[in-house]
Short mmCIF file of C-alpha atoms in Angstrom, two decimals:
data_model
loop_
_atom_site.label_atom_id
_atom_site.label_comp_id
_atom_site.label_asym_id
_atom_site.label_seq_id
_atom_site.Cartn_x
_atom_site.Cartn_y
_atom_site.Cartn_z
CA MET G 2 -17.73 14.44 -28.78
CA ALA G 3 -16.66 17.21 -31.13
CA THR G 4 -13.53 19.11 -30.16
CA THR G 5 -12.74 22.72 -30.88
CA THR G 6 -9.59 23.01 -32.95
CA LYS G 7 -7.13 25.51 -31.57
CA LYS G 8 -3.68 26.50 -32.71
CA GLY G 9 -0.67 25.39 -30.68
CA GLY G 10 0.30 29.04 -30.28
CA GLY G 11 -3.17 30.27 -29.38
CA GLY G 12 -4.53 31.63 -26.11
CA GLY G 13 -4.05 30.11 -22.69
CA VAL G 14 -0.95 29.19 -20.73
CA PRO G 15 1.64 27.71 -23.14
CA ILE G 16 3.02 24.43 -21.78
CA ALA G 17 5.32 21.65 -22.91
CA ILE G 18 4.71 18.02 -21.97
CA LEU G 19 7.81 15.97 -21.19
CA GLY G 20 6.88 12.35 -21.67
CA ALA G 21 4.76 10.53 -24.23
CA GLY G 22 3.67 7.36 -22.48
CA THR G 23 0.31 5.79 -21.75
CA PHE G 24 -0.74 8.29 -19.06
CA VAL G 25 0.10 11.28 -21.27
CA LYS G 26 -1.93 9.92 -24.18
CA ASN G 27 -4.85 8.51 -22.17
CA GLN G 28 -5.17 11.17 -19.47
CA TYR G 29 -3.07 14.33 -19.79
CA ILE G 30 -3.89 15.24 -23.37
CA PRO G 31 -7.67 14.49 -23.19
CA ARG G 32 -7.98 16.30 -19.83
CA LEU G 33 -6.03 19.31 -21.13
CA SER G 34 -8.43 19.31 -24.07
CA ASP G 35 -11.26 19.70 -21.53
CA ILE G 36 -9.68 23.00 -20.41
CA SER G 37 -8.31 24.10 -23.81
CA ASP G 38 -9.60 27.62 -23.18
CA LEU G 39 -7.04 27.90 -20.37
CA VAL G 40 -4.02 26.09 -21.80
CA THR G 41 -2.09 25.53 -25.02
CA ILE G 42 0.20 22.56 -25.70
CA LYS G 43 3.26 24.15 -27.32
CA SER G 44 5.38 21.01 -27.62
CA ILE G 45 5.66 17.37 -26.56
CA TRP G 46 9.05 15.79 -25.83
CA SER G 47 10.12 12.18 -25.50
CA ARG G 48 13.42 10.29 -25.58
CA THR G 49 12.54 8.90 -29.03
CA GLN G 50 11.12 10.55 -32.10
CA GLU G 51 8.62 7.73 -32.57
CA SER G 52 6.95 8.10 -29.18
CA ALA G 53 6.96 11.91 -29.37
CA ARG G 54 5.23 11.79 -32.77
CA ALA G 55 2.60 9.36 -31.49
CA ALA G 56 1.76 11.73 -28.62
CA VAL G 57 1.62 14.75 -30.95
CA GLU G 58 -0.84 12.84 -33.14
CA THR G 59 -2.98 12.19 -30.04
CA ALA G 60 -2.87 15.92 -29.24
CA GLN G 61 -4.00 16.75 -32.78
CA LYS G 62 -6.91 14.31 -32.49
CA ASN G 63 -7.90 16.13 -29.29
CA GLY G 64 -8.06 19.51 -31.02
CA PHE G 65 -4.54 20.86 -30.47
CA GLU G 66 -2.85 21.97 -33.70
CA GLY G 67 0.66 23.24 -34.27
CA VAL G 68 2.14 21.13 -31.44
CA GLU G 69 5.90 20.82 -31.92
CA CYS G 70 7.48 17.38 -31.78
CA LYS G 71 10.69 17.23 -29.70
CA TRP G 72 12.92 14.28 -28.85
CA GLY G 73 16.34 13.36 -27.51
CA ASP G 74 18.91 15.63 -25.86
CA GLN G 75 18.60 18.34 -28.51
CA GLY G 76 14.81 18.37 -28.18
CA LEU G 77 15.07 18.76 -24.41
CA ASP G 78 17.46 21.67 -24.84
CA ASP G 79 15.00 23.24 -27.28
CA VAL G 80 12.26 23.11 -24.62
CA ILE G 81 14.61 24.53 -21.97
CA HIS G 82 15.53 27.50 -24.18
CA ASP G 83 12.02 28.10 -25.56
CA GLY G 84 11.04 31.39 -23.93
CA SER G 85 7.44 30.99 -25.04
CA VAL G 86 6.96 27.91 -22.82
CA THR G 87 5.83 29.13 -19.40
CA ALA G 88 5.35 25.75 -17.73
CA VAL G 89 6.09 22.07 -18.25
CA ALA G 90 4.36 18.86 -17.25
CA VAL G 91 6.99 16.24 -16.35
CA VAL G 92 5.46 12.80 -16.89
CA LEU G 93 8.49 10.53 -17.01
CA ALA G 94 10.02 7.51 -15.27
CA GLY G 95 10.14 7.93 -11.49
CA GLN G 96 13.94 7.66 -11.49
CA THR G 97 14.42 10.72 -13.76
CA GLN G 98 11.58 13.09 -12.88
CA VAL G 99 13.31 15.06 -10.12
CA ASP G 100 16.45 15.79 -12.17
CA ILE G 101 14.42 16.89 -15.20
CA SER G 102 12.08 18.99 -13.02
CA LEU G 103 15.05 20.81 -11.43
CA ARG G 104 16.53 21.50 -14.90
CA MET G 105 13.24 23.05 -15.97
CA LEU G 106 12.96 25.12 -12.78
CA LYS G 107 16.53 26.35 -13.28
CA ALA G 108 15.44 27.48 -16.77
CA GLY G 109 12.72 29.58 -15.11
CA LYS G 110 9.77 27.35 -15.97
CA HIS G 111 6.95 26.31 -13.63
CA VAL G 112 6.74 22.53 -13.19
CA LEU G 113 3.91 20.08 -12.69
CA GLN G 114 5.62 16.76 -11.97
CA GLU G 115 3.81 13.43 -11.85
CA LYS G 116 3.81 11.44 -8.62
CA PRO G 117 5.62 9.99 -6.79
CA ALA G 118 7.49 13.17 -5.79
CA ALA G 119 10.72 11.12 -5.55
CA GLY G 120 11.92 7.60 -4.86
CA CYS G 121 13.05 8.16 -1.25
CA THR G 122 13.33 10.78 1.47
CA THR G 123 17.03 11.39 0.79
CA GLU G 124 16.20 12.36 -2.80
CA LEU G 125 13.33 14.51 -1.51
CA GLU G 126 15.61 16.41 0.88
CA ASN G 127 18.16 17.06 -1.88
CA ALA G 128 15.39 18.12 -4.26
CA LEU G 129 13.95 20.62 -1.77
CA TYR G 130 17.42 22.03 -1.02
CA ASN G 131 18.06 22.58 -4.75
CA TYR G 132 14.56 24.00 -5.30
CA ARG G 133 15.10 26.59 -2.56
CA SER G 134 18.46 27.53 -4.06
CA ILE G 135 16.95 27.95 -7.52
CA SER G 136 13.97 29.89 -6.14
CA ALA G 137 16.27 32.25 -4.23
CA ASP G 138 18.00 33.21 -7.48
CA ALA G 139 14.80 33.42 -9.56
CA PRO G 140 13.32 36.87 -10.35
CA GLY G 141 9.77 35.63 -9.63
CA GLN G 142 7.95 32.83 -7.87
CA LEU G 143 8.69 29.41 -9.37
CA ILE G 144 6.02 26.76 -8.85
CA TRP G 145 6.97 23.10 -8.37
CA SER G 146 3.80 21.06 -8.09
CA VAL G 147 3.30 17.32 -7.74
CA ALA G 148 0.27 15.96 -9.58
CA GLU G 149 -1.79 14.04 -7.01
CA ASN G 150 -5.30 13.77 -8.45
CA TYR G 151 -6.67 12.01 -5.35
CA ARG G 152 -6.48 15.28 -3.42
CA PHE G 153 -8.78 16.77 -6.05
CA GLU G 154 -11.35 13.96 -6.40
CA PRO G 155 -14.82 15.41 -5.53
CA GLY G 156 -15.71 12.24 -3.59
CA LEU G 157 -12.72 12.59 -1.26
CA VAL G 158 -13.19 16.35 -0.93
CA GLU G 159 -16.83 15.84 0.13
CA ALA G 160 -15.92 12.96 2.47
CA LYS G 161 -13.41 15.19 4.28
CA LYS G 162 -16.26 17.63 5.06
CA LEU G 163 -18.53 14.83 6.28
CA ILE G 164 -15.83 13.42 8.58
CA ALA G 165 -15.95 16.69 10.54
CA ASP G 166 -19.49 15.73 11.67
CA ILE G 167 -18.87 12.19 13.01
CA GLY G 168 -17.26 13.25 16.26
CA GLU G 169 -13.87 12.40 17.68
CA MET G 170 -11.92 10.07 15.41
CA MET G 171 -11.39 6.56 16.78
CA SER G 172 -10.11 4.39 13.93
CA VAL G 173 -9.20 4.53 10.25
CA GLN G 174 -9.04 1.68 7.74
CA VAL G 175 -7.55 1.81 4.25
CA ILE G 176 -8.02 -1.34 2.17
CA ILE G 177 -6.55 -1.51 -1.32
CA GLU G 178 -6.83 -4.56 -3.55
CA GLY G 179 -5.30 -3.48 -6.83
CA SER G 180 -5.58 -5.01 -10.28
CA MET G 181 -2.00 -4.74 -11.55
CA ASN G 182 -2.03 -7.77 -13.85
CA SER G 183 -1.05 -8.41 -17.47
CA SER G 184 -4.22 -6.70 -18.76
CA ASN G 185 -3.19 -3.42 -17.07
CA PRO G 186 -1.34 -1.00 -19.44
CA TYR G 187 1.22 -0.22 -16.69
CA PHE G 188 2.00 -3.86 -15.83
CA SER G 189 5.03 -4.07 -18.15
CA SER G 190 6.37 -0.62 -17.24
CA SER G 191 10.13 -1.20 -16.81
CA TRP G 192 10.80 1.82 -14.61
CA ARG G 193 8.17 0.76 -12.05
CA ARG G 194 9.73 -2.70 -11.90
CA ASN G 195 13.18 -1.20 -11.24
CA PHE G 196 11.86 1.36 -8.75
CA THR G 197 12.63 0.92 -5.03
CA GLY G 198 9.30 -0.16 -3.53
CA GLY G 199 7.97 -1.08 -6.99
CA PHE G 200 4.23 -0.78 -7.48
CA ILE G 201 3.67 -0.40 -3.72
CA LEU G 202 5.35 3.02 -3.79
CA ASP G 203 4.14 4.14 -7.22
CA MET G 204 0.49 3.17 -6.63
CA GLY G 205 0.49 3.56 -2.88
CA VAL G 206 1.15 7.31 -2.77
CA HIS G 207 -2.41 7.83 -4.11
CA PHE G 208 -3.99 6.04 -1.18
CA ILE G 209 -1.71 7.67 1.39
CA ALA G 210 -2.61 11.05 -0.12
CA GLY G 211 -6.29 10.16 0.28
CA LEU G 212 -5.70 9.03 3.88
CA ARG G 213 -3.79 12.16 4.90
CA MET G 214 -6.33 14.45 3.30
CA LEU G 215 -9.31 12.70 4.92
CA VAL G 216 -7.92 12.63 8.47
CA GLY G 217 -6.50 16.15 8.23
CA CYS G 218 -3.26 15.36 10.08
CA GLU G 219 0.03 13.54 9.66
CA VAL G 220 1.00 9.89 10.11
CA VAL G 221 3.56 9.83 12.95
CA SER G 222 4.76 6.22 13.04
CA VAL G 223 4.10 2.84 11.43
CA SER G 224 4.68 -0.86 11.91
CA ALA G 225 4.36 -3.08 8.83
CA PHE G 226 4.84 -6.50 7.34
CA THR G 227 5.49 -7.05 3.65
CA SER G 228 5.54 -10.14 1.43
CA HIS G 229 6.17 -11.20 -2.15
CA VAL G 230 3.60 -13.71 -3.40
CA ASP G 231 2.88 -12.96 -7.06
CA LEU G 232 6.24 -13.52 -8.74
CA SER G 233 5.09 -11.74 -11.93
CA LEU G 234 5.36 -8.52 -9.87
CA PRO G 235 8.44 -6.89 -8.30
CA PRO G 236 8.81 -7.26 -4.52
CA PRO G 237 7.06 -6.51 -2.29
CA ASP G 238 3.54 -6.95 -3.66
CA ASN G 239 1.69 -7.02 -0.33
CA ILE G 240 1.86 -4.76 2.70
CA SER G 241 -0.09 -4.72 5.98
CA SER G 242 0.60 -1.83 8.31
CA VAL G 243 -0.76 -0.23 11.44
CA PHE G 244 -0.20 3.51 11.75
CA HIS G 245 -0.44 6.14 14.47
CA LEU G 246 -1.82 9.59 13.67
CA GLU G 247 -0.90 13.00 15.05
CA ASN G 248 -4.44 13.35 16.44
CA GLY G 249 -3.94 10.33 18.70
CA SER G 250 -6.02 7.83 16.75
CA SER G 251 -4.68 4.84 14.85
CA GLY G 252 -5.56 2.70 11.88
CA ALA G 253 -4.63 0.03 9.40
CA PHE G 254 -3.35 0.23 5.83
CA VAL G 255 -3.59 -2.98 3.79
CA MET G 256 -2.51 -3.07 0.15
CA VAL G 257 -2.43 -5.94 -2.33
CA VAL G 258 -0.93 -4.90 -5.67
CA SER G 259 -2.89 -7.44 -7.73
CA SER G 260 -6.10 -9.09 -6.58
CA ARG G 261 -8.84 -11.08 -8.31
CA THR G 262 -11.31 -8.94 -6.32
CA PRO G 263 -10.26 -5.28 -6.78
CA LYS G 264 -11.33 -2.87 -4.04
CA THR G 265 -10.42 0.66 -2.94
CA LEU G 266 -11.80 1.74 0.42
CA TRP G 267 -11.21 4.28 3.17
CA ARG G 268 -13.31 4.00 6.35
CA VAL G 269 -13.15 6.56 9.17
CA VAL G 270 -14.91 5.65 12.43
CA GLY G 271 -15.86 8.50 14.76
CA LEU G 272 -17.59 8.68 18.12
CA ASN G 273 -20.92 9.59 16.47
CA GLY G 274 -20.75 7.77 13.15
CA THR G 275 -18.70 6.43 10.26
CA VAL G 276 -17.80 7.75 6.81
CA GLN G 277 -16.83 5.24 4.11
CA ILE G 278 -15.45 6.00 0.65
CA GLU G 279 -15.37 3.16 -1.87
CA ARG G 280 -14.46 3.08 -5.52
CA GLY G 281 -17.42 2.02 -7.64
CA PHE G 282 -19.24 2.24 -10.94
CA GLN G 283 -22.60 3.94 -11.55
CA GLY G 284 -22.64 4.54 -15.28
CA GLN G 285 -19.11 5.86 -14.86
CA HIS G 286 -16.23 5.22 -12.47
CA GLY G 287 -16.07 7.20 -9.26
CA TYR G 288 -16.45 7.11 -5.49
CA LEU G 289 -19.48 6.13 -3.44
CA VAL G 290 -19.43 8.12 -0.19
CA SER G 291 -21.58 6.66 2.60
CA VAL G 292 -22.34 8.00 6.08
CA TYR G 293 -23.47 5.64 8.84
CA GLY G 294 -25.03 6.67 12.15
CA ALA G 295 -26.72 4.87 15.05
CA GLU G 296 -29.63 3.90 12.76
CA GLY G 297 -27.42 2.62 9.94
CA LEU G 298 -26.90 4.27 6.54
CA THR G 299 -27.95 7.93 6.68
CA LYS G 300 -26.46 9.30 3.44
CA SER G 301 -25.06 7.87 0.22
CA LEU G 302 -23.60 10.01 -2.59
CA PHE G 303 -21.78 9.06 -5.80
CA PHE G 304 -19.07 11.27 -7.34
CA PRO G 305 -17.59 10.50 -10.80
CA PHE G 306 -13.82 10.81 -11.16
CA SER G 307 -12.56 14.23 -12.24
CA GLY G 308 -9.39 14.65 -10.18
CA VAL G 309 -6.95 14.83 -13.10
CA THR G 310 -8.92 17.64 -14.77
CA GLU G 311 -9.23 19.51 -11.48
CA GLU G 312 -5.51 19.27 -10.65
CA LEU G 313 -4.52 20.45 -14.14
CA LYS G 314 -6.97 23.34 -13.86
CA ALA G 315 -5.50 24.30 -10.46
CA PHE G 316 -1.91 24.21 -11.78
CA VAL G 317 -2.74 26.31 -14.85
CA SER G 318 -4.54 28.79 -12.59
CA ASP G 319 -1.48 29.01 -10.29
CA VAL G 320 0.80 29.65 -13.28
CA SER G 321 -1.55 32.36 -14.62
CA LYS G 322 -1.66 34.13 -11.24
CA SER G 323 2.12 33.89 -10.84
CA THR G 324 2.63 35.38 -14.32
CA ILE G 325 0.35 38.31 -13.50
CA LYS G 326 1.87 38.84 -10.03
CA LYS G 327 5.52 38.89 -11.00
CA GLU G 328 6.47 40.10 -7.53
CA GLY G 329 5.63 36.59 -6.30
CA LEU G 330 2.75 37.35 -3.93
CA SER G 331 0.34 34.76 -5.32
CA VAL G 332 -0.29 31.66 -3.19
CA ALA G 333 -0.10 28.32 -5.02
CA GLU G 334 -2.69 25.58 -4.43
CA PRO G 335 -1.42 23.73 -1.30
CA ARG G 336 -2.81 20.36 -2.46
CA LEU G 337 -0.31 20.44 -5.34
CA SER G 338 2.76 21.43 -3.31
CA PHE G 339 5.94 19.38 -3.59
CA ILE G 340 5.93 19.12 0.23
CA GLU G 341 2.57 17.29 0.16
CA GLY G 342 3.96 14.81 -2.36
CA ALA G 343 7.06 14.39 -0.19
CA ARG G 344 4.95 13.56 2.86
CA ASP G 345 3.09 10.84 0.93
CA VAL G 346 6.39 9.20 -0.05
CA ALA G 347 7.74 9.49 3.51
CA VAL G 348 4.82 7.46 4.92
CA LEU G 349 5.28 4.66 2.40
CA GLU G 350 9.04 4.64 2.81
CA ALA G 351 8.53 4.18 6.58
CA MET G 352 6.10 1.29 5.95
CA LEU G 353 8.51 -0.41 3.53
CA GLU G 354 11.40 0.08 5.96
CA SER G 355 9.35 -1.41 8.80
CA GLY G 356 8.42 -4.34 6.56
CA ALA G 357 12.08 -4.98 5.81
CA ARG G 358 12.70 -4.96 9.58
CA LYS G 359 9.93 -7.49 10.28
CA GLY G 360 7.42 -5.04 11.77
CA GLU G 361 9.78 -2.81 13.76
CA LEU G 362 8.23 0.56 14.67
CA VAL G 363 9.46 3.28 12.31
CA HIS G 364 8.86 7.03 12.71
CA VAL G 365 7.85 8.87 9.55
CA LYS G 366 10.34 11.45 8.27
CA LYS G 367 8.91 14.96 8.69
CA PHE G 368 8.74 17.47 5.83
#
């Protein structure tokens, strides 16, 4: 597909990307290219010059010219003091994202930070305290968003509407059989292997986000068992949990980090029917949304993935509105809020804590 070449200093919201890894090159840059009429990549930063240059080359191949290459401590300072950069995308190791995001917010820049929001609820509480302090001193509204593309996937958005028609909720099932093996580009990621909760937390926040969005209420408490079977993965690599929802119903969350038979499925059973969402492939990857009634399957719709594009579009729109309304009256997209990301982490932290306590009931920290 031909791309329209645009100058790094052209129209659209000027952003910097902090991070130059696989997800930046394979997702962020191509998806930003899809909305290049709304956004400009001003610079890309990484710890090393080599990785930053590789990402800048990817940006150039996707139609962005004049992108500045930044690296190391000096490069980060350059981004912080660059008054032309309105917003930053923080796509770094989970252990460093919160600190870098807060530095950028303190410099007056809007932040879109990759998930997970933080590594634990203690870090989340400290982050929110610091964010409120920074915001109180800021002349305008500062946006801190967490990129959770599952809340923007058309399949999940449509399924949420359909769930409203199946009557009182009775049961919810979330079954995840991942494919985190040596052929996966993230398998060797060192930060995920040294992250508390490992791949369960890093991958799992997606599926908890999907669960919370679909049911429209919070997870109150959990009881879980965890295990470590595949020794090529950090522990734990399996989790089976029952959870209790605010609306009185309950469900099960089962996640296997690496399976020979990958599957992603949410199933919500109501008094009058069932809605099921399953990852699939119909010419392209996406979600198959099925509705079942008394007579069996009544509706089946397929939605290709587009969540990353939609979340980026929403963030850029929020930044544009905030820039126009300097008095801070604009309302940011709630699906991107740091609080939403915090709630996803809190559910998984409770499950992992329960697993460590051999299934003991654990209440989910409220945010």
